[in-house]
């Protein structure tokens, strides 16, 4: 394979589009022959406790490394000298980006976007070719073969594909996943010891971050191939959440089905104990960027309603959404139909008066700082749904 082709019937997440190409290195083909890439995302862990004194002088190379951002590289690929030089240039750019972390008073000031970000993105739009080491089609690389000592740091390492058809969008990382992860990292006290259900988890990034504070996370999606990728990401990032003791279980949860899969032939099926645990203990639900198709949005809300109204306890659901504006000939205007439909579904949910559960919907202000490096565009939104059981679900 000489070059990667980006076809017009596929979509590419902004997360991958705007990150300089050098950081995205293909490591293998997955079981269905799609190129798999690895990206690393650094958690700026001490952000809410950091002052200039905490992190020292950012002019000092070592200290800058401590607060480095998205410093992604992978050594599986045989880098030529040119690539090594390009990497150094990239690292210089990243260093420059961290220099604006302090404001005039010396307080930490996390940038939404480095000053040269747009320019560098424009330069990257033509996408350099990446010359990967292809293992062999369908062959999974053992985790030990990753030869960098990345596991001791705050980097989340995510395997993903680049451009995909709509059916496979879960194999990419979307900005909504970062936004939710950011909210979790900013509000850890809300989630400590929780049992969490993530719907449409994709690559698993948000569940991985959630596991740094919560106790049990059911990380769910559909499609064996996607879930294999998700499971790999969860195993390979144990260093991020292992010490906290959070447990992530990858399970199938298809919004187009009324029940949870218990067929033991499916590697991601639920056991009876897990189903009981889900309904007895879940107090947090998450979904990042799952509202892009009206039929799926309807199916999602039906699934969520069914689950929420059967939980024993009060729960809070956090939903991230990105308004994607399109010009349509039908309306001769810029519209955002998928988002409008999502808002209708939220309003419908809030108006439900079934005598079993009361739903309260609130928008969350995005004023919290960024622990992760991504573009927090104004089209990103975060919503919360409080579900209050009116009668004990054990009596139903
Ligand atoms: C745009 S991706 C978001 C993935 C991830 N949450 C993120 O933000 O990176 C939408 C996700 O919804 C999932 N999805 C689509 N249809 C689904 C269904 N019927 N049941 C469960 N998940 C579904 C996809 O597999 C995909 O992972």
Coordinates of C-alpha atoms and ligand atoms in Angstrom, one line a residue:
X1 CA 0.0 0.0 0.0
X2 CA 1.6 3.3 -1.1
X3 CA -0.8 5.8 0.2
X4 CA -3.9 6.0 2.2
X5 CA -6.9 6.9 0.2
X6 CA -9.6 9.2 1.8
X7 CA -12.8 8.4 -0.1
X8 CA -15.6 10.8 -0.4
X9 CA -18.2 8.4 1.0
X10 CA -16.3 8.2 4.3
X11 CA -16.0 10.6 7.2
X12 CA -13.0 11.7 9.1
X13 CA -13.1 13.0 12.7
X14 CA -11.8 16.4 13.3
X15 CA -9.7 14.9 16.1
X16 CA -7.7 13.0 13.5
X17 CA -7.9 15.7 10.8
X18 CA -6.5 18.5 12.9
X19 CA -3.7 16.6 14.6
X20 CA -0.5 16.8 12.6
X21 CA -0.1 13.7 10.6
X22 CA 3.2 12.7 12.0
X23 CA 1.5 11.8 15.2
X24 CA -0.7 9.3 13.6
X25 CA 1.2 6.2 12.6
X26 CA -0.4 3.2 11.2
X27 CA 0.6 0.0 13.1
X28 CA -1.3 -2.8 11.4
X29 CA -4.4 -3.8 9.5
X30 CA -7.3 -5.0 11.6
X31 CA -9.2 -8.2 11.0
X32 CA -11.3 -6.6 8.2
X33 CA -8.3 -5.1 6.5
X34 CA -8.7 -1.5 7.8
X35 CA -5.5 0.4 8.6
X36 CA -5.2 0.9 12.4
X37 CA -3.4 3.9 13.8
X38 CA -2.2 4.7 17.3
X39 CA -2.5 8.2 18.9
X40 CA -1.5 9.2 22.3
X41 CA -3.3 11.8 24.4
X42 CA -1.8 13.2 27.5
X43 CA -3.8 13.9 30.6
X44 CA -2.6 17.2 32.2
X45 CA -3.3 15.7 35.5
X46 CA -2.4 18.4 38.0
X47 CA -4.2 21.2 36.2
X48 CA -6.5 22.2 39.0
X49 CA -3.8 22.2 41.6
X50 CA -1.1 23.7 39.4
X51 CA 0.3 27.1 40.1
X52 CA 3.6 28.4 38.7
X53 CA 5.3 27.1 41.9
X54 CA 3.8 23.6 41.4
X55 CA 5.2 23.2 37.9
X56 CA 8.3 25.2 38.3
X57 CA 9.8 27.2 35.5
X58 CA 8.2 26.4 32.1
X59 CA 11.3 27.7 30.4
X60 CA 13.0 24.5 31.8
X61 CA 12.8 21.7 29.3
X62 CA 12.1 19.1 32.0
X63 CA 9.2 21.0 33.5
X64 CA 7.7 21.6 30.1
X65 CA 7.7 17.9 29.5
X66 CA 5.7 17.5 32.7
X67 CA 2.8 19.5 31.3
X68 CA 3.4 18.4 27.7
X69 CA 0.4 18.1 25.4
X70 CA -0.6 15.3 23.1
X71 CA 3.0 14.3 22.7
X72 CA 2.3 11.4 20.5
X73 CA 4.8 9.3 18.7
X74 CA 5.2 5.6 18.3
X75 CA 8.3 3.7 17.5
X76 CA 6.8 0.7 15.8
X77 CA 7.3 2.5 12.6
X78 CA 10.8 2.6 11.1
X79 CA 11.4 6.3 11.2
X80 CA 13.8 7.8 8.6
X81 CA 16.0 10.7 9.5
X82 CA 13.6 13.0 7.8
X83 CA 10.8 11.7 10.0
X84 CA 12.9 12.1 13.1
X85 CA 13.6 15.7 12.1
X86 CA 9.9 16.3 11.5
X87 CA 9.2 14.9 14.8
X88 CA 11.6 17.2 16.5
X89 CA 9.9 20.2 14.7
X90 CA 6.6 18.9 16.0
X91 CA 7.9 18.7 19.5
X92 CA 9.2 22.2 19.2
X93 CA 5.8 23.3 18.2
X94 CA 4.3 21.5 21.1
X95 CA 6.8 23.1 23.5
X96 CA 5.8 26.5 22.1
X97 CA 2.2 25.6 22.7
X98 CA 2.9 24.9 26.4
X99 CA 4.6 28.2 26.8
X100 CA 1.2 29.9 26.8
X101 CA 0.0 27.8 29.7
X102 CA 0.8 30.6 32.1
X103 CA -1.0 33.9 32.1
X104 CA 0.6 37.3 33.1
X105 CA 0.2 36.5 36.8
X106 CA 1.8 33.1 36.4
X107 CA -1.4 31.2 36.8
X108 CA -2.0 28.1 34.7
X109 CA -4.0 29.0 31.6
X110 CA -4.9 26.1 29.4
X111 CA -5.1 27.1 25.8
X112 CA -8.1 26.0 23.7
X113 CA -5.9 26.1 20.7
X114 CA -2.2 27.0 20.2
X115 CA -1.7 30.2 18.2
X116 CA -0.2 28.4 15.3
X117 CA -2.7 25.6 15.4
X118 CA -4.8 26.7 12.4
X119 CA -1.8 27.4 10.2
X120 CA -0.3 24.0 11.0
X121 CA -3.6 22.4 10.3
X122 CA -3.9 24.1 6.9
X123 CA -0.4 22.9 6.1
X124 CA -1.5 19.4 7.0
X125 CA -4.7 19.3 5.0
X126 CA -2.9 17.6 2.1
X127 CA -1.9 14.8 4.5
X128 CA 1.5 13.5 4.2
X129 CA 1.9 9.9 3.3
X130 CA 2.7 7.6 6.2
X131 CA 4.9 4.6 5.4
X132 CA 3.9 2.0 8.0
X133 CA 5.2 -1.3 8.9
X134 CA 2.3 -3.6 8.0
X135 CA 2.3 -6.7 10.1
X136 CA -0.1 -8.8 8.2
X137 CA -3.7 -8.6 7.5
X138 CA -5.9 -9.5 10.4
X139 CA -2.9 -10.3 12.7
X140 CA -3.2 -8.7 16.1
X141 CA 0.1 -7.2 17.4
X142 CA 0.8 -8.5 20.9
X143 CA 0.7 -5.6 23.4
X144 CA 4.3 -6.4 24.5
X145 CA 5.6 -5.5 21.1
X146 CA 5.0 -1.8 21.6
X147 CA 8.5 -0.9 22.5
X148 CA 8.1 2.5 24.0
X149 CA 8.0 2.8 27.8
X150 CA 4.8 4.7 27.5
X151 CA 3.0 2.8 30.2
X152 CA 4.5 4.7 33.1
X153 CA 3.1 8.1 32.1
X154 CA -0.2 9.9 31.8
X155 CA -0.6 9.1 28.1
X156 CA -3.7 7.4 26.9
X157 CA -2.8 5.3 23.9
X158 CA -5.7 4.7 21.6
X159 CA -5.9 2.5 18.6
X160 CA -8.3 3.8 16.0
X161 CA -8.9 3.9 12.3
X162 CA -8.9 7.1 10.3
X163 CA -11.6 7.7 7.8
X164 CA -14.6 5.3 7.9
X165 CA -18.1 4.8 6.6
X166 CA -20.9 6.0 8.9
X167 CA -21.4 2.4 10.1
X168 CA -17.8 2.4 11.4
X169 CA -17.5 5.9 13.0
X170 CA -17.0 4.3 16.4
X171 CA -13.5 3.3 15.3
X172 CA -12.5 6.9 15.3
X173 CA -12.2 9.3 18.3
X174 CA -14.6 12.2 18.3
X175 CA -14.3 15.5 20.1
X176 CA -17.4 14.7 22.3
X177 CA -15.4 11.9 23.9
X178 CA -12.7 14.4 25.0
X179 CA -15.3 16.8 26.2
X180 CA -16.9 14.1 28.4
X181 CA -13.5 12.9 29.6
X182 CA -12.6 16.4 30.5
X183 CA -15.8 16.9 32.5
X184 CA -15.0 13.7 34.4
X185 CA -11.5 14.8 35.2
X186 CA -12.7 18.2 36.4
X187 CA -15.4 16.7 38.6
X188 CA -14.0 13.5 39.9
X189 CA -15.9 13.8 43.2
X190 CA -19.1 13.2 41.3
X191 CA -18.1 9.8 40.0
X192 CA -15.9 8.3 42.7
X193 CA -17.0 4.7 43.4
X194 CA -19.8 4.9 40.8
X195 CA -21.2 2.2 38.6
X196 CA -21.3 3.6 35.1
X197 CA -22.8 2.6 31.8
X198 CA -21.3 4.1 28.7
X199 CA -23.4 3.8 25.5
X200 CA -21.8 4.0 22.0
X201 CA -18.3 4.0 23.6
X202 CA -16.4 3.6 20.3
X203 CA -12.7 3.3 21.0
X204 CA -13.3 3.4 24.8
X205 CA -11.4 6.7 25.6
X206 CA -14.1 8.1 27.9
X207 CA -14.6 4.8 29.8
X208 CA -10.8 4.7 30.3
X209 CA -10.8 8.1 31.8
X210 CA -13.9 7.3 33.9
X211 CA -12.2 4.2 35.3
X212 CA -9.7 6.5 37.0
X213 CA -12.4 7.4 39.5
X214 CA -15.4 5.1 39.1
X215 CA -15.6 1.5 40.4
X216 CA -17.3 -0.4 37.6
X217 CA -17.8 0.7 34.0
X218 CA -19.9 -1.1 31.5
X219 CA -18.4 0.1 28.2
X220 CA -20.9 -0.7 25.5
X221 CA -21.2 -0.6 21.8
X222 CA -22.0 -2.9 18.8
X223 CA -19.9 -4.8 16.3
X224 CA -17.4 -7.4 17.2
X225 CA -14.6 -5.7 15.3
X226 CA -15.1 -2.3 17.0
X227 CA -15.4 -4.0 20.4
X228 CA -12.2 -5.9 19.9
X229 CA -10.5 -2.6 19.2
X230 CA -12.1 -1.1 22.3
X231 CA -11.1 -4.0 24.5
X232 CA -7.5 -3.7 23.3
X233 CA -7.5 0.0 24.2
X234 CA -8.9 -0.8 27.6
X235 CA -6.2 -3.4 28.3
X236 CA -3.4 -1.4 27.0
X237 CA -4.3 1.7 29.1
X238 CA -4.5 -0.2 32.4
X239 CA -1.6 2.1 33.7
X240 CA -4.0 5.0 33.5
X241 CA -6.8 3.6 35.7
X242 CA -5.3 0.4 37.3
X243 CA -4.1 2.0 40.4
X244 CA -7.5 3.5 41.1
X245 CA -9.0 0.1 40.9
X246 CA -11.7 0.8 38.3
X247 CA -12.9 -2.2 36.3
X248 CA -14.1 -1.8 32.7
X249 CA -16.2 -4.4 31.1
X250 CA -16.7 -4.2 27.4
X251 CA -20.2 -5.4 26.6
X252 CA -22.6 -5.3 23.7
X253 CA -25.5 -3.0 24.0
X254 CA -27.4 -2.5 20.7
X255 CA -30.0 0.3 20.8
X256 CA -31.9 -1.5 18.1
X257 CA -32.5 -4.4 20.4
X258 CA -34.9 -4.6 23.3
X259 CA -32.7 -6.8 25.4
X260 CA -29.1 -7.2 26.5
X261 CA -27.2 -9.9 24.7
X262 CA -26.8 -13.0 26.9
X263 CA -25.7 -15.4 24.1
X264 CA -22.5 -16.9 25.4
X265 CA -21.3 -17.4 21.8
X266 CA -20.9 -13.6 21.7
X267 CA -17.6 -12.7 23.5
X268 CA -19.2 -9.4 24.7
X269 CA -22.4 -10.9 26.1
X270 CA -23.8 -10.1 29.6
X271 CA -23.9 -12.5 32.5
X272 CA -27.1 -12.6 34.7
X273 CA -25.0 -11.2 37.5
X274 CA -23.8 -8.3 35.4
X275 CA -27.3 -7.5 34.3
X276 CA -28.4 -7.5 38.0
X277 CA -25.4 -5.3 38.9
X278 CA -26.3 -2.9 36.1
X279 CA -29.8 -2.3 37.3
X280 CA -29.0 -2.4 41.0
X281 CA -26.0 -0.1 41.1
X282 CA -25.7 2.1 38.0
X283 CA -25.9 5.8 39.0
X284 CA -24.1 7.3 36.0
X285 CA -24.7 7.0 32.2
X286 CA -22.5 8.5 29.5
X287 CA -22.7 8.9 25.8
X288 CA -20.4 10.9 23.6
X289 CA -21.3 12.1 20.2
X290 CA -23.9 9.6 19.3
X291 CA -26.5 11.9 17.8
X292 CA -25.9 12.0 14.0
X293 CA -28.8 10.0 12.6
X294 CA -32.4 10.6 13.6
X295 CA -33.3 6.9 13.6
X296 CA -30.3 6.0 15.8
X297 CA -31.1 9.0 18.1
X298 CA -34.6 7.7 18.5
X299 CA -33.3 4.2 19.3
X300 CA -30.8 5.6 21.7
X301 CA -33.4 7.6 23.6
X302 CA -35.7 4.6 23.8
X303 CA -32.9 2.4 25.1
X304 CA -31.9 5.1 27.6
X305 CA -35.4 5.6 28.8
X306 CA -35.9 1.8 29.2
X307 CA -32.7 1.5 31.2
X308 CA -33.2 4.6 33.3
X309 CA -36.7 3.7 34.3
X310 CA -35.5 0.3 35.5
X311 CA -32.6 1.5 37.6
X312 CA -33.0 1.1 41.4
X313 CA -31.3 4.4 42.1
X314 CA -31.3 8.0 41.1
X315 CA -28.9 8.5 38.2
X316 CA -27.4 11.2 36.1
X317 CA -26.7 10.8 32.4
X318 CA -24.1 13.0 30.6
X319 CA -24.4 13.4 26.9
X320 CA -22.0 15.3 24.7
X321 CA -23.1 16.5 21.3
X322 CA -21.6 18.4 18.5
X323 CA -23.7 20.6 16.3
X324 CA -22.7 19.8 12.7
X325 CA -24.0 22.5 10.4
X326 CA -24.9 21.7 6.8
X327 CA -26.2 23.7 3.9
X328 CA -29.3 21.9 2.6
X329 CA -30.9 22.6 -0.8
X330 CA -34.2 21.5 0.7
X331 CA -34.2 24.4 3.2
X332 CA -31.8 26.6 1.2
X333 CA -30.2 27.3 4.5
X334 CA -27.6 26.2 7.0
X335 CA -29.3 23.6 9.2
X336 CA -28.4 21.2 11.9
X337 CA -31.1 18.6 11.6
X338 CA -29.5 15.9 13.7
X339 CA -28.9 18.4 16.6
X340 CA -32.5 19.7 16.3
X341 CA -33.8 16.2 16.5
X342 CA -31.6 15.5 19.6
X343 CA -33.1 18.6 21.3
X344 CA -36.6 17.4 20.5
X345 CA -35.8 14.0 22.0
X346 CA -34.5 15.7 25.1
X347 CA -37.7 17.8 25.4
X348 CA -39.8 14.7 24.9
X349 CA -38.0 12.9 27.6
X350 CA -38.4 15.7 30.1
X351 CA -42.1 15.8 29.4
X352 CA -42.6 12.1 30.2
X353 CA -45.1 11.7 33.0
X354 CA -45.2 7.9 33.5
X355 CA -45.5 8.0 37.3
X356 CA -42.3 6.0 37.5
X357 CA -39.4 8.3 36.8
X358 CA -39.0 12.1 36.8
X359 CA -36.5 13.4 34.2
X360 CA -34.8 16.8 34.6
X361 CA -32.7 18.0 31.7
X362 CA -30.0 20.7 32.1
X363 CA -27.2 22.1 29.9
X364 CA -23.8 22.1 31.5
X365 CA -21.7 25.2 31.0
X366 CA -18.3 24.5 29.3
X367 CA -16.3 26.8 31.6
X368 CA -14.1 24.1 33.1
X369 CA -10.5 23.9 32.0
X370 CA -9.1 21.4 29.6
X371 CA -7.2 18.4 30.9
X372 CA -6.9 17.0 27.4
X373 CA -5.7 18.7 24.3
X374 CA -8.4 19.0 21.7
X375 CA -10.3 21.8 20.0
X376 CA -13.2 22.8 22.2
X377 CA -15.3 24.4 19.5
X378 CA -18.4 26.3 20.3
X379 CA -20.5 23.7 18.5
X380 CA -19.7 21.2 21.4
X381 CA -22.3 20.9 24.1
X382 CA -22.8 18.9 27.2
X383 CA -26.1 17.9 28.7
X384 CA -27.2 16.2 31.8
X385 CA -30.3 14.3 32.6
X386 CA -31.3 13.6 36.2
X387 CA -33.5 10.5 36.5
X388 CA -35.3 10.3 39.8
X389 CA -37.3 7.1 40.5
X390 CA -40.7 8.1 41.9
X391 CA -41.4 4.6 43.1
X392 CA -38.9 2.1 44.1
X393 CA -38.1 0.0 41.1
X394 CA -38.0 -3.1 43.2
X395 CA -41.8 -2.7 43.7
X396 CA -42.5 -2.7 39.9
Ligands
LIG1 C1 -19.6 9.0 16.4 S1 -19.3 7.5 17.2 C2 -18.8 8.1 18.9 C3 -17.9 7.1 19.5 C4 -17.3 7.6 20.8 N1 -18.3 7.8 21.8 C5 -16.5 8.9 20.6 O1 -17.1 10.0 20.9 O2 -15.3 8.8 20.2 C6 -20.9 6.9 17.5 C7 -21.0 5.6 18.3 O3 -22.3 5.1 18.4 C8 -22.3 3.7 18.2 N2 -23.6 3.1 17.7 C9 -24.2 3.4 16.5 N3 -25.3 2.6 16.4 C10 -25.4 1.9 17.5 C11 -26.4 1.0 18.0 N4 -27.4 0.6 17.3 N5 -26.2 0.5 19.3 C12 -25.1 0.9 20.0 N6 -24.2 1.7 19.6 C13 -24.3 2.3 18.4 C14 -21.2 3.5 17.1 O4 -20.8 2.2 17.0 C15 -20.2 4.5 17.6 O5 -19.3 3.9 18.5

